[in-house]
PDB file of C-alpha atoms in Angstrom:
ATOM      1  CA  MET A  11      -9.804  -4.442   3.001  1.00 85.00           C
ATOM      2  CA  PHE A  12      -6.385  -4.467   1.752  1.00 93.00           C
ATOM      3  CA  PRO A  13      -4.893  -6.354  -1.230  1.00 95.00           C
ATOM      4  CA  PHE A  14      -2.069  -7.950   0.637  1.00 96.00           C
ATOM      5  CA  TYR A  15      -1.331  -8.886   4.228  1.00 95.00           C
ATOM      6  CA  LEU A  16       2.081  -9.463   5.848  1.00 95.00           C
ATOM      7  CA  GLY A  17       2.779 -11.431   8.970  1.00 90.00           C
ATOM      8  CA  MET A  18       6.010 -10.964  10.551  1.00 91.00           C
ATOM      9  CA  ASP A  19       7.495 -13.216  13.511  1.00 87.00           C
ATOM     10  CA  LEU A  20      10.466 -10.826  14.590  1.00 89.00           C
ATOM     11  CA  HIS A  21      13.565 -12.474  16.422  1.00 86.00           C
ATOM     12  CA  LEU A  22      16.720 -10.870  17.501  1.00 89.00           C
ATOM     13  CA  LYS A  23      18.621 -11.682  14.406  1.00 93.00           C
ATOM     14  CA  ARG A  24      16.134 -12.806  11.706  1.00 93.00           C
ATOM     15  CA  THR A  25      12.359 -12.548  10.923  1.00 93.00           C
ATOM     16  CA  TYR A  26      10.029 -14.895   9.491  1.00 93.00           C
ATOM     17  CA  ALA A  27       7.670 -13.154   6.789  1.00 95.00           C
ATOM     18  CA  VAL A  28       4.451 -14.458   5.183  1.00 95.00           C
ATOM     19  CA  LEU A  29       2.917 -12.623   2.496  1.00 97.00           C
ATOM     20  CA  MET A  30      -0.477 -13.239   1.373  1.00 95.00           C
ATOM     21  CA  ASP A  31      -3.287 -12.041  -0.820  1.00 95.00           C
ATOM     22  CA  GLN A  32      -6.860 -11.048   0.212  1.00 93.00           C
ATOM     23  CA  MET A  33      -8.033 -14.614  -0.476  1.00 93.00           C
ATOM     24  CA  GLY A  34      -5.415 -16.044   1.909  1.00 92.00           C
ATOM     25  CA  HIS A  35      -3.083 -17.391  -0.931  1.00 95.00           C
ATOM     26  CA  ILE A  36       0.462 -17.204   0.321  1.00 95.00           C
ATOM     27  CA  ILE A  37       2.494 -15.107  -2.281  1.00 96.00           C
ATOM     28  CA  ASP A  38       5.806 -15.215  -0.393  1.00 96.00           C
ATOM     29  CA  GLU A  39       7.192 -16.839   2.617  1.00 96.00           C
ATOM     30  CA  ARG A  40      10.737 -16.768   4.000  1.00 96.00           C
ATOM     31  CA  ARG A  41      13.161 -16.365   6.687  1.00 96.00           C
ATOM     32  CA  ILE A  42      15.078 -13.021   6.459  1.00 96.00           C
ATOM     33  CA  PRO A  43      18.089 -11.596   8.215  1.00 97.00           C
ATOM     34  CA  ASN A  44      16.911  -8.469   9.999  1.00 94.00           C
ATOM     35  CA  ASP A  45      19.605  -6.438   8.386  1.00 95.00           C
ATOM     36  CA  GLU A  46      18.058  -7.399   4.854  1.00 97.00           C
ATOM     37  CA  VAL A  47      14.407  -6.879   5.528  1.00 96.00           C
ATOM     38  CA  GLY A  48      14.504  -3.356   4.108  1.00 96.00           C
ATOM     39  CA  ALA A  49      15.490  -4.692   0.882  1.00 97.00           C
ATOM     40  CA  TYR A  50      12.973  -7.565   1.226  1.00 97.00           C
ATOM     41  CA  LEU A  51      10.053  -4.986   1.637  1.00 97.00           C
ATOM     42  CA  LYS A  52      11.217  -2.948  -1.418  1.00 96.00           C
ATOM     43  CA  GLU A  53      11.567  -5.960  -3.618  1.00 96.00           C
ATOM     44  CA  PHE A  54       8.599  -8.206  -2.653  1.00 96.00           C
ATOM     45  CA  VAL A  55       6.014  -6.412  -0.481  1.00 97.00           C
ATOM     46  CA  PRO A  56       3.513  -3.887  -2.065  1.00 97.00           C
ATOM     47  CA  ASN A  57       2.903  -0.514  -0.528  1.00 96.00           C
ATOM     48  CA  GLU A  58      -0.784  -1.527  -0.159  1.00 97.00           C
ATOM     49  CA  THR A  59      -0.171  -4.015   2.624  1.00 96.00           C
ATOM     50  CA  TYR A  60      -1.472  -4.235   5.953  1.00 94.00           C
ATOM     51  CA  ALA A  61       1.335  -5.619   8.234  1.00 93.00           C
ATOM     52  CA  VAL A  62       0.896  -7.278  11.485  1.00 89.00           C
ATOM     53  CA  LEU A  63       4.082  -7.528  13.820  1.00 86.00           C
ATOM     54  CA  GLU A  64       4.843  -9.338  16.899  1.00 79.00           C
ATOM     55  CA  ALA A  65       5.670  -6.999  19.739  1.00 76.00           C
ATOM     56  CA  THR A  66       9.042  -8.202  20.911  1.00 78.00           C
ATOM     57  CA  ARG A  67      11.906  -6.418  22.602  1.00 82.00           C
ATOM     58  CA  ASN A  68      13.191  -5.158  19.343  1.00 84.00           C
ATOM     59  CA  TRP A  69      10.157  -4.194  17.359  1.00 88.00           C
ATOM     60  CA  PRO A  70      10.720  -0.432  17.197  1.00 90.00           C
ATOM     61  CA  PHE A  71      13.090  -0.802  14.309  1.00 90.00           C
ATOM     62  CA  MET A  72      10.984  -3.017  12.410  1.00 92.00           C
ATOM     63  CA  TYR A  73       7.988  -0.740  12.951  1.00 93.00           C
ATOM     64  CA  ASP A  74       9.888   1.947  11.498  1.00 93.00           C
ATOM     65  CA  LEU A  75      10.900  -0.073   8.482  1.00 94.00           C
ATOM     66  CA  LEU A  76       7.448  -1.283   7.851  1.00 95.00           C
ATOM     67  CA  SER A  77       5.826   2.086   8.428  1.00 94.00           C
ATOM     68  CA  ASP A  78       7.873   3.796   5.791  1.00 95.00           C
ATOM     69  CA  HIS A  79       6.949   1.060   3.332  1.00 96.00           C
ATOM     70  CA  VAL A  80       3.471  -0.355   3.802  1.00 96.00           C
ATOM     71  CA  ASP A  81      -0.049   1.523   4.199  1.00 95.00           C
ATOM     72  CA  ARG A  82      -0.882  -0.032   7.942  1.00 93.00           C
ATOM     73  CA  VAL A  83       1.249  -1.561  10.688  1.00 91.00           C
ATOM     74  CA  GLU A  84      -0.093  -3.062  13.801  1.00 87.00           C
ATOM     75  CA  LEU A  85       1.421  -4.875  16.733  1.00 83.00           C
ATOM     76  CA  ALA A  86       0.252  -8.036  18.220  1.00 79.00           C
ATOM     77  CA  HIS A  87       1.330  -9.200  21.644  1.00 71.00           C
ATOM     78  CA  PRO A  88       1.997 -12.978  21.201  1.00 65.00           C
ATOM     79  CA  LYS A  89       1.244 -14.093  24.848  1.00 64.00           C
ATOM     80  CA  LYS A  90      -2.210 -12.339  24.935  1.00 61.00           C
ATOM     81  CA  LEU A  91      -3.129 -13.393  21.323  1.00 64.00           C
ATOM     82  CA  ASN A  92      -4.839 -16.937  21.926  1.00 54.00           C
ATOM     83  CA  LEU A  93      -4.366 -18.097  18.494  1.00 54.00           C
ATOM     84  CA  ILE A  94      -0.449 -18.140  19.141  1.00 59.00           C
ATOM     85  CA  ALA A  95      -0.370 -18.177  22.945  1.00 50.00           C
ATOM     86  CA  LYS A  96      -2.528 -21.365  23.206  1.00 54.00           C
ATOM     87  CA  ALA A  97      -1.327 -23.086  20.159  1.00 54.00           C
ATOM     88  CA  VAL A  98      -0.282 -26.573  20.674  1.00 54.00           C
ATOM     89  CA  ILE A  99       2.249 -26.225  17.642  1.00 59.00           C
ATOM     90  CA  LYS A 100       4.163 -23.017  17.612  1.00 68.00           C
ATOM     91  CA  ASN A 101       6.846 -22.179  15.257  1.00 66.00           C
ATOM     92  CA  ASP A 102       7.804 -19.128  13.378  1.00 72.00           C
ATOM     93  CA  PRO A 103       5.825 -20.129   9.730  1.00 75.00           C
ATOM     94  CA  ILE A 104       2.610 -20.915  11.739  1.00 73.00           C
ATOM     95  CA  ASN A 105       2.853 -17.504  13.655  1.00 75.00           C
ATOM     96  CA  SER A 106       3.439 -15.436  10.691  1.00 78.00           C
ATOM     97  CA  LYS A 107       0.694 -17.042   8.799  1.00 79.00           C
ATOM     98  CA  ALA A 108      -1.566 -16.472  11.989  1.00 78.00           C
ATOM     99  CA  LEU A 109      -0.603 -13.026  12.099  1.00 80.00           C
ATOM    100  CA  ALA A 110      -1.391 -12.289   8.635  1.00 82.00           C
ATOM    101  CA  ASN A 111      -4.732 -14.107   8.453  1.00 78.00           C
ATOM    102  CA  LEU A 112      -5.961 -12.166  11.524  1.00 79.00           C
ATOM    103  CA  ALA A 113      -5.354  -9.007   9.572  1.00 79.00           C
ATOM    104  CA  ARG A 114      -6.776 -10.449   6.677  1.00 83.00           C
ATOM    105  CA  VAL A 115     -10.090 -11.482   8.212  1.00 77.00           C
ATOM    106  CA  ASN A 116     -10.125  -8.126   9.953  1.00 71.00           C
ATOM    107  CA  LEU A 117     -10.425  -9.963  13.131  1.00 65.00           C
ATOM    108  CA  ARG A 118     -10.415  -7.198  15.916  1.00 53.00           C
ATOM    109  CA  TRP A 119      -7.783  -7.470  18.917  1.00 50.00           C
ATOM    110  CA  THR A 120      -9.415  -8.552  22.242  1.00 37.00           C
ATOM    111  CA  PRO A 121      -9.697  -5.514  24.773  1.00 33.00           C
ATOM    112  CA  ASN A 122      -6.691  -6.895  26.874  1.00 39.00           C
ATOM    113  CA  LEU A 123      -4.385  -6.985  23.954  1.00 37.00           C
ATOM    114  CA  SER A 124      -2.320  -3.840  23.657  1.00 42.00           C
ATOM    115  CA  THR A 125      -2.567  -2.630  20.152  1.00 44.00           C
ATOM    116  CA  SER A 126      -1.411   0.894  20.624  1.00 41.00           C
ATOM    117  CA  LEU A 127       0.615   1.660  17.497  1.00 41.00           C
ATOM    118  CA  TYR A 128       4.254   2.886  17.977  1.00 43.00           C
ATOM    119  CA  PRO A 129       3.974   6.627  17.687  1.00 45.00           C
ATOM    120  CA  PRO A 130       4.813   7.912  14.227  1.00 47.00           C
ATOM    121  CA  LYS A 131       8.232   9.332  13.731  1.00 50.00           C
ATOM    122  CA  ALA A 132       8.527  12.848  14.524  1.00 45.00           C
ATOM    123  CA  SER A 133       9.395  15.081  11.442  1.00 47.00           C
ATOM    124  CA  PHE A 134      11.787  17.861  12.198  1.00 44.00           C
TER     125      PHE A 134
END
């Protein structure tokens, strides 16, 4: 169990982030321009955080930012994650909260959901 959980709904130019504690209380929630996420992580997100990120076409840069800052990062495919895919109401705040809550309650992804982690950066 981690003390903090971060759900991130990533888009081309911006990201919606929800940071919550292990009881599910929201500590921080905001829309962030993608070029400011690194500063946001340093200022507001503790290292002892489990982050879940939607796997979108531009996820690798965000994965790298997160993996340099938090203890654990996982990808979730939004179309294969029923909590998001089959939701009647879909928006960035709801999706980000859903991702953080899935990590918080330690819900394991279904077998047909690709959860392979992006390979760690090579150290040269």
